[in-house]
Each structure stands twice: as C-alpha cells, then as structure tokens.
CSV table of C-alpha atoms in Angstrom, one decimal:
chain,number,residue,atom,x,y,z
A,238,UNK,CA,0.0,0.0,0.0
A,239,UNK,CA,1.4,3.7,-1.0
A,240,UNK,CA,1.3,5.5,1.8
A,241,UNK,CA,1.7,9.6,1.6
A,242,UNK,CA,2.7,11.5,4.2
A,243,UNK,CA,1.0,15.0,4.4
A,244,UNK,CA,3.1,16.9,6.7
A,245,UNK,CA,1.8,20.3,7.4
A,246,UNK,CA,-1.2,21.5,5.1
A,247,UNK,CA,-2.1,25.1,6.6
A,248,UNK,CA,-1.6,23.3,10.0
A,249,UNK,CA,-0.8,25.9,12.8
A,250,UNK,CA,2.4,24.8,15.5
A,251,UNK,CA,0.3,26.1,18.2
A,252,UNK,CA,-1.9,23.2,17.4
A,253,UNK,CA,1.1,21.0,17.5
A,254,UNK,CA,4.6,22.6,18.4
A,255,UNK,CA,5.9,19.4,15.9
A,256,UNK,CA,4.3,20.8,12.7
A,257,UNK,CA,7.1,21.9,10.2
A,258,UNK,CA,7.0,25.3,8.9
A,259,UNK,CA,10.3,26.4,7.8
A,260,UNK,CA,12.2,24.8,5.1
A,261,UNK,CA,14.4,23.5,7.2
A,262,UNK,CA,11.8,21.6,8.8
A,263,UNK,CA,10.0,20.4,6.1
A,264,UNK,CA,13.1,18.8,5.0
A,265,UNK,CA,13.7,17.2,8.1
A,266,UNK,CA,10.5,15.7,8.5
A,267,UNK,CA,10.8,14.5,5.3
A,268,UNK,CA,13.7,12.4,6.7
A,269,UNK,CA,11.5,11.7,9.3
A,270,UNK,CA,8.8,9.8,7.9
A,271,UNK,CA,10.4,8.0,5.2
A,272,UNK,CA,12.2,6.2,7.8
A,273,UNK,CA,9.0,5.9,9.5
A,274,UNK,CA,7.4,4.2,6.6
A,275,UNK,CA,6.0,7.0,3.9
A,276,UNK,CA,6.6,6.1,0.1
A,277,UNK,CA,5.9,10.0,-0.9
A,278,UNK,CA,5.5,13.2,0.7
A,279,UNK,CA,3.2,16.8,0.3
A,280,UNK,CA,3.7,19.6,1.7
A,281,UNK,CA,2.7,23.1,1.7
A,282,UNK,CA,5.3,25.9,1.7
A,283,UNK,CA,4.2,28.2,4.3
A,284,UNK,CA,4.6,31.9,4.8
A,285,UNK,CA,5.9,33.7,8.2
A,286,UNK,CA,3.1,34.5,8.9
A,287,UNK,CA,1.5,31.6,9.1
A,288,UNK,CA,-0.2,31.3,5.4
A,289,UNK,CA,0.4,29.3,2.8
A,290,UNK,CA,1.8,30.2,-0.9
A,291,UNK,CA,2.5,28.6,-4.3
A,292,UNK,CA,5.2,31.3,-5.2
A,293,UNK,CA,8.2,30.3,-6.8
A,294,UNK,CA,10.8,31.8,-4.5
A,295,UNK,CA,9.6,30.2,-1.3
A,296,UNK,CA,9.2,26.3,-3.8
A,297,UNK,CA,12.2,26.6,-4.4
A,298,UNK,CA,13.9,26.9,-0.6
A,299,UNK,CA,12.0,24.3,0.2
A,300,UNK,CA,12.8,21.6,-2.5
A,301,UNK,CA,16.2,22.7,-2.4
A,302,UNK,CA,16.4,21.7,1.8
A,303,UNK,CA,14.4,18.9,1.3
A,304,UNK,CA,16.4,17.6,-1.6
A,305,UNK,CA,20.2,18.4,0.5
A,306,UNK,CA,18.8,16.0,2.8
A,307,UNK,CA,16.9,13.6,0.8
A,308,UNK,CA,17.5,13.9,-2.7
A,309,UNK,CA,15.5,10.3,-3.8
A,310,UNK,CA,12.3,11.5,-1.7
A,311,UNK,CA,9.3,12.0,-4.0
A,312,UNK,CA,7.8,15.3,-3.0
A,313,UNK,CA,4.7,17.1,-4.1
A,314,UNK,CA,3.0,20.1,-3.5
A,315,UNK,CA,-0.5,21.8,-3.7
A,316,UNK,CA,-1.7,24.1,-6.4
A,317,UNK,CA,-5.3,25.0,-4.1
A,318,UNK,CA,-6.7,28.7,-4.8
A,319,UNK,CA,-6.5,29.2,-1.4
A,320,UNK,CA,-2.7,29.9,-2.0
A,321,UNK,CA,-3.1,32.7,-4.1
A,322,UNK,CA,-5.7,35.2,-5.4
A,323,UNK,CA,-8.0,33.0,-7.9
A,324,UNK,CA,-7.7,31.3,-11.3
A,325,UNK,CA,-5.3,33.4,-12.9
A,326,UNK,CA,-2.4,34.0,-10.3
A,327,UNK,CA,-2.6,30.1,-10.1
A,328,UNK,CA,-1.4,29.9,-13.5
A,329,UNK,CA,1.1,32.3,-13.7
A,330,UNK,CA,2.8,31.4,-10.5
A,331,UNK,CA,3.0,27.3,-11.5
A,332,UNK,CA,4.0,28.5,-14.7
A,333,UNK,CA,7.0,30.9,-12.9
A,334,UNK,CA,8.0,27.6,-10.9
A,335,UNK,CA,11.9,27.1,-11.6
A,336,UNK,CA,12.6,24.6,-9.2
A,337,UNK,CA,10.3,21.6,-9.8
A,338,UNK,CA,8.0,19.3,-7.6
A,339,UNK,CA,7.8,16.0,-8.5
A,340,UNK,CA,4.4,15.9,-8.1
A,341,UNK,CA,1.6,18.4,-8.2
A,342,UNK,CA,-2.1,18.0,-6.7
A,343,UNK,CA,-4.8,19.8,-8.7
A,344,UNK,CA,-8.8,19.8,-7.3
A,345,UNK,CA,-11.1,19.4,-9.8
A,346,UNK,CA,-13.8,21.3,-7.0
A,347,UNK,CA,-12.0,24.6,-7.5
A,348,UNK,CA,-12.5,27.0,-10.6
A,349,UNK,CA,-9.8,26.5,-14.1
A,350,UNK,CA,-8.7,22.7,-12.2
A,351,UNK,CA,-8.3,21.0,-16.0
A,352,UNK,CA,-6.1,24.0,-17.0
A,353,UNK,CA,-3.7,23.7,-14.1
A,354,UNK,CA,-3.5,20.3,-14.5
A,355,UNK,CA,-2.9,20.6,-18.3
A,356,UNK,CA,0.1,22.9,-17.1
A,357,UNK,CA,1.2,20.8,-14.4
A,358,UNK,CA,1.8,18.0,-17.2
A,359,UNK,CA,3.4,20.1,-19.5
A,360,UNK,CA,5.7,21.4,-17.2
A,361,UNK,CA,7.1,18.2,-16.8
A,362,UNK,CA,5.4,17.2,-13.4
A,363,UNK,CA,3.1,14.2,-12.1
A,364,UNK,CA,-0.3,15.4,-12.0
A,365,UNK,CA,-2.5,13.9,-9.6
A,366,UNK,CA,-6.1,15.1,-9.3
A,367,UNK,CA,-8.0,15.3,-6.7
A,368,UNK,CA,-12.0,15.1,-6.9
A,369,UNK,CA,-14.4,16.2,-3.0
A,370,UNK,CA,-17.9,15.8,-3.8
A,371,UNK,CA,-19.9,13.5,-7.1
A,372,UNK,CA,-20.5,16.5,-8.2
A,373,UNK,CA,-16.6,17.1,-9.1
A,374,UNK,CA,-16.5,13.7,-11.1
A,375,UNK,CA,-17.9,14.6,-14.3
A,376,UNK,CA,-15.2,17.6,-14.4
A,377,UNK,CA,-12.6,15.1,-13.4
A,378,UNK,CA,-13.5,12.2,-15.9
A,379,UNK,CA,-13.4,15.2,-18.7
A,380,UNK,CA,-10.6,16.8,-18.3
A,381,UNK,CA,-7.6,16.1,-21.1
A,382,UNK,CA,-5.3,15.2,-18.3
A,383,UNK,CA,-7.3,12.6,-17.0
A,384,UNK,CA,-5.2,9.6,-18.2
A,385,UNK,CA,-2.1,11.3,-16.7
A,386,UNK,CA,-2.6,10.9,-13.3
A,387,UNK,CA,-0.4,9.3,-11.2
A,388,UNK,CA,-2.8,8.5,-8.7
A,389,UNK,CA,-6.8,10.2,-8.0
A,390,UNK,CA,-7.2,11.8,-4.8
A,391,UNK,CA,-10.6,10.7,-3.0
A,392,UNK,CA,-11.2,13.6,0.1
A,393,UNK,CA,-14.9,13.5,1.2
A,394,UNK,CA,-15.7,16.7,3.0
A,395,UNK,CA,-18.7,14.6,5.0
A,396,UNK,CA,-17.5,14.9,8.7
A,397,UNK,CA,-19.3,12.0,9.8
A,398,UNK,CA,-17.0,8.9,9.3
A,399,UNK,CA,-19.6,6.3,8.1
A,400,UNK,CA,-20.8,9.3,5.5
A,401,UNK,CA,-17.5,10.0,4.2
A,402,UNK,CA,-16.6,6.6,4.1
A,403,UNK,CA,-19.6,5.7,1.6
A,404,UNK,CA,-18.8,8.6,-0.2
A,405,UNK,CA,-15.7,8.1,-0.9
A,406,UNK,CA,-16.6,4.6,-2.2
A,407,UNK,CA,-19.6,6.2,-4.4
A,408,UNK,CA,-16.9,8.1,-6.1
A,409,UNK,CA,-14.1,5.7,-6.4
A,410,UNK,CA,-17.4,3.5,-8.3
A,411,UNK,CA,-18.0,6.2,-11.0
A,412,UNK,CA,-13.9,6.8,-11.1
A,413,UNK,CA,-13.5,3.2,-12.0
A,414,UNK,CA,-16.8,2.6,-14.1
A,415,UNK,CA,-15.3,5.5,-16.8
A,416,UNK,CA,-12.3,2.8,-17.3
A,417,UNK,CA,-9.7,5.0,-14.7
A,418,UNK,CA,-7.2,2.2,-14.4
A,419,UNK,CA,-4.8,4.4,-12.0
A,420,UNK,CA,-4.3,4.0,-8.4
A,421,UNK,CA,-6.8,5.8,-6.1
A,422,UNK,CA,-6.0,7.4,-3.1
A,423,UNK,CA,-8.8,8.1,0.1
A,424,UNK,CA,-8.2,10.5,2.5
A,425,UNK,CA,-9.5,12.2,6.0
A,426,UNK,CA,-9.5,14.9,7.8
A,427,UNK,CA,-10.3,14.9,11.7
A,428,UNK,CA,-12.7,12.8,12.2
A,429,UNK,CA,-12.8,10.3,8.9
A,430,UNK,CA,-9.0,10.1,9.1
A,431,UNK,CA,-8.8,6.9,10.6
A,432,UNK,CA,-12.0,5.5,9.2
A,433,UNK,CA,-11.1,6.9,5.4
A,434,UNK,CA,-7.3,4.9,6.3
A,435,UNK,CA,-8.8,1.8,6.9
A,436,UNK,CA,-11.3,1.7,4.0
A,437,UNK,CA,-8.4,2.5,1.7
A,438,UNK,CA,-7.0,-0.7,3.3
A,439,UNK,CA,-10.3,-2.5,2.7
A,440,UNK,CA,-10.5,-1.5,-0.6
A,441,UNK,CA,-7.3,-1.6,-1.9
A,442,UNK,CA,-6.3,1.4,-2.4
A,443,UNK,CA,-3.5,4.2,-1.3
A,444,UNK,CA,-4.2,6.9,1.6
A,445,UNK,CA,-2.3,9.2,3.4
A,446,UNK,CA,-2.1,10.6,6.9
A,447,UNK,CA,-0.5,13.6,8.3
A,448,UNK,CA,-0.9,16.6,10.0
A,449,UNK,CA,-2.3,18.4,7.2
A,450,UNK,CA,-5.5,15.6,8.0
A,451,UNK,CA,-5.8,14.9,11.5
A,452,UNK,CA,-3.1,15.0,14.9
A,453,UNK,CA,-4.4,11.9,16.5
A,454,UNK,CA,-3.5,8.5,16.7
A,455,UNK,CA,-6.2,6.0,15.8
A,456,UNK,CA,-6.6,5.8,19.7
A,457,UNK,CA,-7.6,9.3,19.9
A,458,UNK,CA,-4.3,10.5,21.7
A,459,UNK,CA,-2.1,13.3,20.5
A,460,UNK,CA,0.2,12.4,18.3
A,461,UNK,CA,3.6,13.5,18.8
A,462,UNK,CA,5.0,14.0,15.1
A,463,UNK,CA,4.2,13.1,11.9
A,464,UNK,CA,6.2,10.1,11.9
A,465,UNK,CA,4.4,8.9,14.7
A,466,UNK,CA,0.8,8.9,12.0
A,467,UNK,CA,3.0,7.1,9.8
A,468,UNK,CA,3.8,4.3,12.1
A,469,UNK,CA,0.2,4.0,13.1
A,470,UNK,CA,-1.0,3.5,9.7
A,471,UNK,CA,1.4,1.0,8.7
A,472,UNK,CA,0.7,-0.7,11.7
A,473,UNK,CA,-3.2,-0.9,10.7
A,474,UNK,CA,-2.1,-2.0,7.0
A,475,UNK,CA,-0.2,-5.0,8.9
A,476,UNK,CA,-3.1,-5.9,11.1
C-alpha cells in the first residue's frame, strides 16, 4: 500500500509545536517519515506569517532543503486557490515555478482545475487530481489530463466517518466505471482520518495521513509528530 505522508497542510504549530513550517523543517521531516514508513511526501510551503503560498521563490527553498537532505524523496506540492488570489495567479505562479515538484495535486472542485492540471503536465510534473464531492467527477472524468494521473485523490468533506466513508466509495465507483485504471487514493480529515485509512485498506487502495488531516492517533491521543501517524497507519495495514 502507498502511503503519503501529508506533513503540514495550513496546519498551525500552536496546534502542534511538531508541525514543520520552515524549510528546514520540512526537510527534516521528510527524513523523518520516510524512515517511519512513507513512500511519498506533500507539503505546503508556508509563509511567516502563518499562510500558505504557491510562489516560486519560497518552492524553491524548500525543494532545495528537502532535496540536500533527501534527494531520492518524492515530493509534491499543492496548487489549491487558497494559496493565491484565484484562477489566474494560479497559473502564472506554476508556470514561474523554476525549481520543480515532482508531483503536483490539482482539485477538480476549484475554478480552471483542467487547465492547471494541463500545465502541471506540461511542465514536466506528475499530475494527480483530486476530486471532493460526485459532483466534481464529471469535471474530473473530462478533463484532457485525466489519463495522466499518477494517482486520484478521493477527500470527502462529509464529517461524519460512516458518511465519508460511503462517499468516498460512491466516487471511487464512478472513477472506475469511466475505465480510470490508475491507483486511487482516500483520505480524512479529523474525524474520517482513521476511518477513510482503513477503508483504503479495505479496498485496496492508497491513503495518506499527516498533519495536514488529522493530529491523533487511531486511539484518539495526540500524536507527537508526523512520523508517529506514519507508524500507526502502517501498523493498521499489517493488522
């Protein structure tokens, strides 16, 4: 089972003082969870002041840390609105990027998703798209790039596990009736973290944990670091 470690997502340290920010941080959590167990890694590059950004300048600090320290990792980043001021600024900045992801996640619930995506593959990146509701399917299983995904991200936004967990598998259905023959990837947040983590295992499919999702351990105690919600999962995929 792939297992992706999502290390910070706009995640604050005051919620857990472990959460890396910095570059420097990112990088060495990186380190951190691969030994813990993570095939791949996303991250956000974060701002001082606490934000999040797609801009090319702060990309590049952090892929050049992470890489000093861990130049075989597979790392990916977001391209969500929320980084930046809409559509438009989306484009431009991913186009600007001189210092290159690996990967790059694209949701197909936010305004322009097939033309970042398209960009994201011609740039030379993985593409992997992400899909939240049914209703983003149809705009996923249209889109040009849809055959060049690396893997489809599955995030329910239902906060009620059992929900989220049906969803999930409602939309993994339709995914695979339209002939997707990629991997498929479910994935929590809160609440349907550890329920989304064991359907994936159910099902046979990829997930990913991280503090970006959740900061518990299936248990419900605080987890200490991210590799700590690495060990955990891998511990339910061995069960």
């Amino acid at each position: 089972m792939l297992l992706k470690a999502a290390v910070n997502g706009g995640r604050s340290p005051a919620e857990r003082p472990t959460v890396p920010v910095t570059a420097a941080e990112i990088a060495a959590d990186t380190l951190a969870v691969l030994a813990a167990g993570a095939d791949v890694i996303h991250f956000h590059v974060r701002t001082p002041d606490g934000g999040q950004t797609i801009r090319p300048e702060p990309l590049a600090e952090v892929l050049t840390a992470i890489r000093a320290v861990a130049p075989d990792a597979v790392v990916g980043t977001t391209t969500g609105l929320w980084t930046c001021s809409g559509p438009e600024e989306r484009y431009r900045l991913v186009e600007s990027w001189e210092v290159l992801p690996d990967f790059a996640s694209v949701a197909f619930s936010e305004e322009d998703a097939a033309r970042t995506a398209e960009l994201v593959v011609a740039r030379g990146m993985v593409l992997e798209s992400a899909v939240w509701t049914m209703d983003d399917v149809p705009r996923l299983l249209a889109s040009p790039t849809l055959h060049d995904n690396v893997r489809i991200l599955i995030e329910p936004v239902e906060e009620e596990p059992v929900e989220a967990v049906r969803a999930a598998r409602a939309m993994a259905a339709r995914i695979r009736e339209a002939g997707v023959v990629c991997p498929i990837l479910y994935h929590g947040d809160g609440p349907t973290v550890w329920p989304l983590v064991r359907a994936a295992i159910e099902d046979g499919h990829e997930t990913r944990v991280g503090f970006e999702d959740g900061t518990d351990l299936p248990d419900g105690t605080a987890a200490p670091d991210n590799a700590a919600l690495i060990r955990a999962a891998r511990a339910l995929a061995t069960d």
